C-alpha cells in the first residue's frame, strides 16, 4: 500500500505532532499481540519527524508498555499507563514534554456486568487526562478515551455511549474555557454523523481535526469510492478491506478495490480557539512481516496489519485559524444521507444514532439545539425505563428466592428418599446462587446505574433550560 499524502493547511507555529491509535492489545485474545505492539512501538520510535504527544487505546498489558517506554524514551521521555477497573482501561499517554498533572476519570455509565463477554464494565473505561506544559508556555490538556461500542443491531448501549460523549465533552469544554489547548482523541466508536459526534464537537467547544482539514469530506464514504480513496479522502480508520483483520478473502485486495463498509471511528478533536490543523493523515497502514501467518483471520501471504484500526496523525499549530473555521462552517450543513445508505455502510445501530442528530450540524454551533437535547433525553428515558424494569425483576427474584430457599431446606428434613433430598438440596443451591447474584446486581449495579442515569438527565435538563433562556433572550433583542 502506498503512503498517504497529508494536506497542508497553513504554516502557523509553534506546532505539536499528535498521534492516536487503537492497538488491539488484549492479552490472550489478540492474535500476534506481542509482535504487533512491538512493531507499533518501533514505528513510533523511528517516525520522522517525531511524534510529540502519543495516545494509545487497548494497550492493556503493562509489559508491552514497559517495552514501549524503553524504545521511545529518547523522543518521548514522559509517559503514563492509566490504571482503571478490574483489568485496566488500556489507555496510555506519552509526551515529549513533562506531564504536570494526570488523572483517570471513569465513566459513570459504562456497560453492564452481565455482559462479561464484552468486558466494558470490567475494564473501567473512562478518560485518561494529562496536563502538559508546552515550551511556548501554553498548557496542553490531553483527553484520551475509548467509548463503548454498539455491538448489536439494536444498540442497547446508545445511552451509555451518549452519556460518555457528554462526560468527555464537559472535560474538553472546561479546558477550552480556561484558555488551554484542548485535545480529545481516541477510539470513539462513532461515525461523523452520530449523536455522540454532535455532542462532543458542540458541547465540547472543539472541532474534528479531519473535518478542519477536509471540510467537504463525506460523513459516510461513497459506495463507489475505492479503499485507498476512503483512507485519503474520508479518513477511515476501521473495517478497511486493506486491513488484514477485516479483508473479505485470503489475500489483501488491490488499492482500487471496492470498500463499502469502512468507517471513521478514530478521531483527534482540537480546540479551534487555541489551535488549527496544519497536517493530518491516516497512518500505520503498511502491514508488517508475519512469516507464520499464511492466511486466515489477521494475515495474508506472510504479512499482518498492525491492528484492526489505523492511526490518526495530526500536526497542530498552537494558534487559531479563522479562515479554516469559516471553511468548515460553510461545509458542515450537508443534505442528510438516506438511512439505507447509512445502514449499508455504518450498520443499523450507527445509522439509527445518526438519524437522531440530523446527522451533523454546523461548525459554528456552540450550543446544542433543543431538538438534539430532546433526543438525548428521549434516549435516556427509554433506557432508564428498561433498567427500572430490570431492577424490579432482579430485586423481586432476590426476595422470592428467600422463602423458596427456606422451604427447600425444611423439605429436606421431611423427605422420605435420599434422591429427593439430594434434588431439594441442589434446587436450594441454585435458588441461593441465582437469587444472591440478582440481588447483588440489582442493589449494587442497577441501583447505581439508575442514579447515574438520573444525574445525566438532570444535567441535560439544566443545560436545556439554559439554552432555552438564552434563545428567548436573543429573540427579545
XYZ file of N, CA and C in Angstrom, residues 161-286:
378
model
N -23.095 5.278 25.562
C -22.142 5.992 24.707
C -22.479 7.482 24.644
N -23.759 7.806 24.617
C -24.185 9.212 24.606
C -23.759 9.903 25.897
N -23.949 9.218 27.030
C -23.534 9.785 28.309
C -22.016 9.934 28.380
N -21.284 8.976 27.815
C -19.818 9.072 27.792
C -19.375 10.263 26.945
N -20.034 10.467 25.800
C -19.720 11.629 24.963
C -19.991 12.923 25.720
N -21.058 12.940 26.479
C -21.396 14.113 27.292
C -20.305 14.384 28.325
N -19.806 13.324 28.960
C -18.785 13.487 30.004
C -17.471 14.017 29.434
N -16.999 13.441 28.323
C -15.730 13.932 27.774
C -15.906 15.326 27.180
N -17.114 15.630 26.680
C -17.376 16.979 26.174
C -17.259 18.007 27.304
N -17.712 17.650 28.516
C -17.587 18.563 29.659
C -16.120 18.802 30.002
N -15.308 17.745 29.951
C -13.881 17.899 30.240
C -13.206 18.797 29.205
N -13.534 18.573 27.932
C -12.967 19.401 26.863
C -13.417 20.847 27.003
N -14.685 21.037 27.288
C -15.230 22.391 27.425
C -14.532 23.143 28.562
N -14.305 22.449 29.674
C -13.626 23.078 30.792
C -12.219 23.520 30.428
N -11.498 22.686 29.668
C -10.143 23.043 29.244
C -10.158 24.255 28.316
N -11.110 24.271 27.383
C -11.205 25.389 26.432
C -11.538 26.681 27.166
N -12.462 26.611 28.114
C -12.863 27.811 28.842
C -11.746 28.368 29.717
N -10.773 27.529 30.063
C -9.600 28.007 30.801
C -8.552 28.622 29.881
N -8.794 28.565 28.562
C -7.856 29.118 27.603
C -6.726 28.163 27.250
N -6.862 26.894 27.617
C -5.835 25.903 27.312
C -6.045 25.302 25.928
N -5.012 24.664 25.414
C -5.129 23.900 24.173
C -5.737 22.552 24.541
N -6.930 22.281 24.060
C -7.625 21.032 24.380
C -7.508 20.056 23.214
N -7.117 18.817 23.530
C -7.017 17.756 22.519
C -7.756 16.537 23.056
N -8.827 16.138 22.389
C -9.571 14.927 22.736
C -9.369 13.909 21.638
N -8.898 12.737 21.998
C -8.534 11.774 20.963
C -8.748 10.354 21.446
N -8.857 9.436 20.464
C -9.040 8.036 20.808
C -9.987 7.344 19.851
N -10.449 6.166 20.278
C -11.422 5.370 19.531
C -12.797 5.710 20.105
N -13.556 6.516 19.353
C -14.848 6.982 19.839
C -16.010 6.085 19.407
N -15.730 5.073 18.617
C -16.768 4.123 18.198
C -18.003 4.820 17.634
N -17.785 5.875 16.865
C -18.898 6.636 16.287
C -18.504 7.086 14.887
N -19.482 7.286 14.043
C -19.243 7.861 12.724
C -19.483 9.365 12.815
N -18.966 10.142 11.849
C -19.098 11.604 11.945
C -20.532 12.103 12.028
N -21.486 11.331 11.553
C -22.875 11.792 11.556
C -23.633 11.370 12.809
N -22.936 11.010 13.864
C -23.598 10.440 15.029
C -23.984 11.490 16.065
N -24.851 11.068 16.963
C -25.263 11.928 18.066
C -24.073 12.231 18.979
N -23.238 11.235 19.251
C -22.069 11.438 20.109
C -21.115 12.462 19.501
N -20.917 12.402 18.187
C -20.036 13.349 17.499
C -20.576 14.771 17.641
N -21.877 14.912 17.496
C -22.515 16.233 17.608
C -22.339 16.795 19.021
N -22.486 15.922 20.019
C -22.345 16.367 21.411
C -20.926 16.852 21.676
N -19.929 16.056 21.260
C -18.528 16.395 21.548
C -18.110 17.673 20.833
N -18.424 17.763 19.542
C -17.959 18.919 18.770
C -18.677 20.201 19.158
N -19.899 20.095 19.654
C -20.658 21.298 20.027
C -20.498 21.634 21.506
N -20.891 20.698 22.375
C -20.818 20.959 23.814
C -19.367 21.031 24.296
N -18.464 20.329 23.600
C -17.061 20.339 23.987
C -16.269 21.513 23.460
N -16.882 22.352 22.605
C -16.219 23.534 22.032
C -14.961 23.151 21.242
N -15.006 22.001 20.569
C -13.849 21.521 19.802
C -14.273 21.207 18.373
N -13.278 21.010 17.526
C -13.523 20.652 16.125
C -12.862 19.325 15.812
N -13.490 18.564 14.953
C -12.946 17.316 14.427
C -11.792 17.677 13.489
N -10.577 17.234 13.805
C -9.402 17.642 13.027
C -9.511 17.253 11.561
N -10.109 16.076 11.267
C -10.208 15.671 9.864
C -11.110 16.633 9.101
N -12.210 17.053 9.732
C -13.107 17.993 9.068
C -12.501 19.389 8.995
N -11.656 19.741 9.950
C -10.964 21.022 9.866
C -10.067 21.058 8.632
N -9.415 19.939 8.342
C -8.522 19.865 7.182
C -9.276 19.590 5.897
N -10.379 18.833 6.003
C -11.166 18.444 4.822
C -12.634 18.771 5.074
N -13.019 20.042 5.007
C -14.400 20.413 5.333
C -15.448 19.707 4.488
N -15.077 19.326 3.269
C -16.038 18.690 2.373
C -15.972 17.170 2.406
N -15.209 16.603 3.351
C -15.117 15.144 3.447
C -16.495 14.567 3.752
N -16.893 13.497 3.070
C -18.221 12.912 3.326
C -18.289 12.271 4.699
N -19.446 12.387 5.336
C -19.633 11.734 6.629
C -19.542 10.225 6.492
N -20.121 9.704 5.429
C -20.092 8.278 5.107
C -19.416 8.130 3.753
N -18.386 7.287 3.622
C -17.708 7.147 2.324
C -18.683 6.741 1.225
N -18.575 7.342 0.033
C -19.447 6.949 -1.076
C -19.273 5.466 -1.408
N -20.349 4.831 -1.810
C -20.298 3.403 -2.135
C -19.336 3.143 -3.279
N -19.172 4.115 -4.174
C -18.306 3.942 -5.346
C -16.831 4.185 -5.045
N -16.516 4.698 -3.847
C -15.124 5.036 -3.513
C -14.286 3.773 -3.360
N -13.027 3.869 -3.746
C -12.101 2.748 -3.588
C -11.519 2.758 -2.169
N -10.855 1.684 -1.815
C -10.285 1.564 -0.476
C -9.271 2.659 -0.197
N -8.414 2.935 -1.164
C -7.381 3.952 -0.956
C -8.002 5.356 -0.908
N -9.070 5.591 -1.644
C -9.762 6.889 -1.596
C -10.436 7.088 -0.242
N -10.985 6.024 0.306
C -11.632 6.136 1.615
C -10.644 6.555 2.693
N -9.419 6.060 2.599
C -8.398 6.441 3.578
C -7.956 7.882 3.360
N -7.677 8.243 2.110
C -7.109 9.561 1.811
C -8.136 10.683 1.898
N -9.385 10.409 1.544
C -10.399 11.465 1.464
C -11.337 11.462 2.670
N -11.808 10.267 3.034
C -12.771 10.171 4.139
C -12.113 9.934 5.480
N -10.826 9.585 5.491
C -10.113 9.385 6.747
C -10.545 8.157 7.518
N -10.963 7.109 6.806
C -11.458 5.918 7.508
C -10.304 5.258 8.270
N -10.639 4.684 9.415
C -9.626 4.059 10.262
C -9.956 2.614 10.619
N -11.143 2.144 10.253
C -11.565 0.812 10.689
C -12.369 0.121 9.598
N -12.299 -1.199 9.578
C -13.072 -2.040 8.659
C -12.687 -1.852 7.199
N -11.474 -1.394 6.932
C -10.998 -1.288 5.557
C -10.700 -2.681 5.005
N -11.012 -2.900 3.736
C -10.699 -4.197 3.113
C -9.193 -4.379 2.964
N -8.415 -3.287 3.105
C -6.961 -3.381 3.020
C -6.336 -3.784 4.349
N -7.136 -3.866 5.382
C -6.669 -4.301 6.689
C -6.819 -5.819 6.776
N -5.746 -6.517 7.106
C -5.796 -7.983 7.083
C -6.764 -8.559 8.112
N -7.145 -7.758 9.136
C -8.113 -8.236 10.121
C -9.546 -8.063 9.631
N -9.705 -7.360 8.531
C -11.049 -7.092 8.016
C -11.227 -7.483 6.553
N -10.158 -7.899 5.883
C -10.252 -8.202 4.452
C -11.226 -9.361 4.217
N -11.960 -9.328 3.112
C -13.018 -10.319 2.886
C -12.524 -11.691 2.450
N -11.297 -11.798 1.925
C -10.789 -13.063 1.422
C -9.433 -13.399 2.000
N -8.745 -14.395 1.443
C -7.443 -14.811 1.975
C -6.285 -13.899 1.570
N -6.529 -12.980 0.625
C -5.461 -12.109 0.149
C -5.894 -10.643 0.253
N -4.911 -9.746 0.444
C -5.209 -8.314 0.511
C -5.644 -7.833 -0.870
N -6.806 -7.188 -0.977
C -7.270 -6.701 -2.278
C -6.385 -5.575 -2.815
N -6.595 -5.230 -4.066
C -5.891 -4.098 -4.667
C -6.382 -2.798 -4.040
N -5.553 -1.753 -4.145
C -5.909 -0.470 -3.532
C -7.166 0.141 -4.138
N -7.468 -0.209 -5.386
C -8.668 0.338 -6.031
C -9.884 -0.563 -5.840
N -9.798 -1.517 -4.919
C -10.921 -2.407 -4.653
C -12.067 -1.647 -3.996
N -13.269 -2.161 -4.176
C -14.438 -1.577 -3.526
C -14.310 -1.748 -2.008
N -14.763 -0.739 -1.269
C -14.609 -0.747 0.190
C -15.872 -0.172 0.832
N -17.001 -0.886 0.722
C -18.297 -0.294 1.071
C -18.606 -0.187 2.556
N -17.835 -0.855 3.424
C -18.210 -0.883 4.840
C -17.166 -0.253 5.765
N -16.176 0.431 5.200
C -15.152 1.051 6.045
C -15.729 2.265 6.772
N -15.157 2.568 7.945
C -15.709 3.624 8.793
C -14.590 4.464 9.405
N -14.942 5.671 9.786
C -14.038 6.518 10.563
C -14.531 6.506 11.999
N -13.828 5.757 12.854
C -14.210 5.622 14.255
C -13.212 6.288 15.201
N -12.036 6.652 14.668
C -10.965 7.216 15.497
C -10.792 8.700 15.158
N -10.609 9.525 16.190
C -10.632 10.973 15.994
C -9.567 11.658 16.830
N -9.181 12.838 16.365
C -8.442 13.790 17.186
C -9.207 15.107 17.104
N -9.822 15.497 18.214
C -10.531 16.773 18.304
C -9.559 17.822 18.852
N -9.674 19.058 18.355
C -8.814 20.133 18.822
C -9.652 21.370 19.099
N -9.143 22.247 19.957
C -9.864 23.477 20.292
C -9.520 24.546 19.259
N -10.465 24.955 18.409
C -10.169 25.911 17.342
C -9.844 27.308 17.861
N -10.188 27.593 19.112
C -9.867 28.908 19.679
C -8.391 29.029 20.045
N -7.685 27.900 20.147
C -6.272 27.925 20.535
C -5.373 27.131 19.593
N -5.939 26.491 18.568
C -5.117 25.668 17.672
C -5.782 25.552 16.308
N -4.995 25.142 15.313
C -5.513 24.874 13.971
C -4.746 23.698 13.385
N -5.363 23.029 12.435
C -4.770 21.838 11.835
C -3.884 22.242 10.664
N -2.651 21.777 10.705
C -1.737 22.042 9.603
C -1.589 20.826 8.694
N -1.453 19.642 9.284
C -1.376 18.394 8.532
C -2.217 17.346 9.240
N -2.781 16.429 8.468
C -3.481 15.287 9.067
C -3.421 14.127 8.095
N -3.244 12.939 8.632
C -3.171 11.748 7.792
C -3.588 10.524 8.589
N -4.011 9.499 7.875
C -4.239 8.179 8.460
C -2.948 7.390 8.298
N -2.432 6.850 9.388
C -1.132 6.177 9.349
C -1.193 4.722 9.775
N -0.025 4.115 9.888
C 0.135 2.705 10.264
C -0.672 1.792 9.348
N -0.685 2.125 8.066
C -1.438 1.315 7.101
C -0.613 0.186 6.497
N 0.710 0.302 6.562
C 1.572 -0.721 5.961
C 1.610 -1.972 6.840
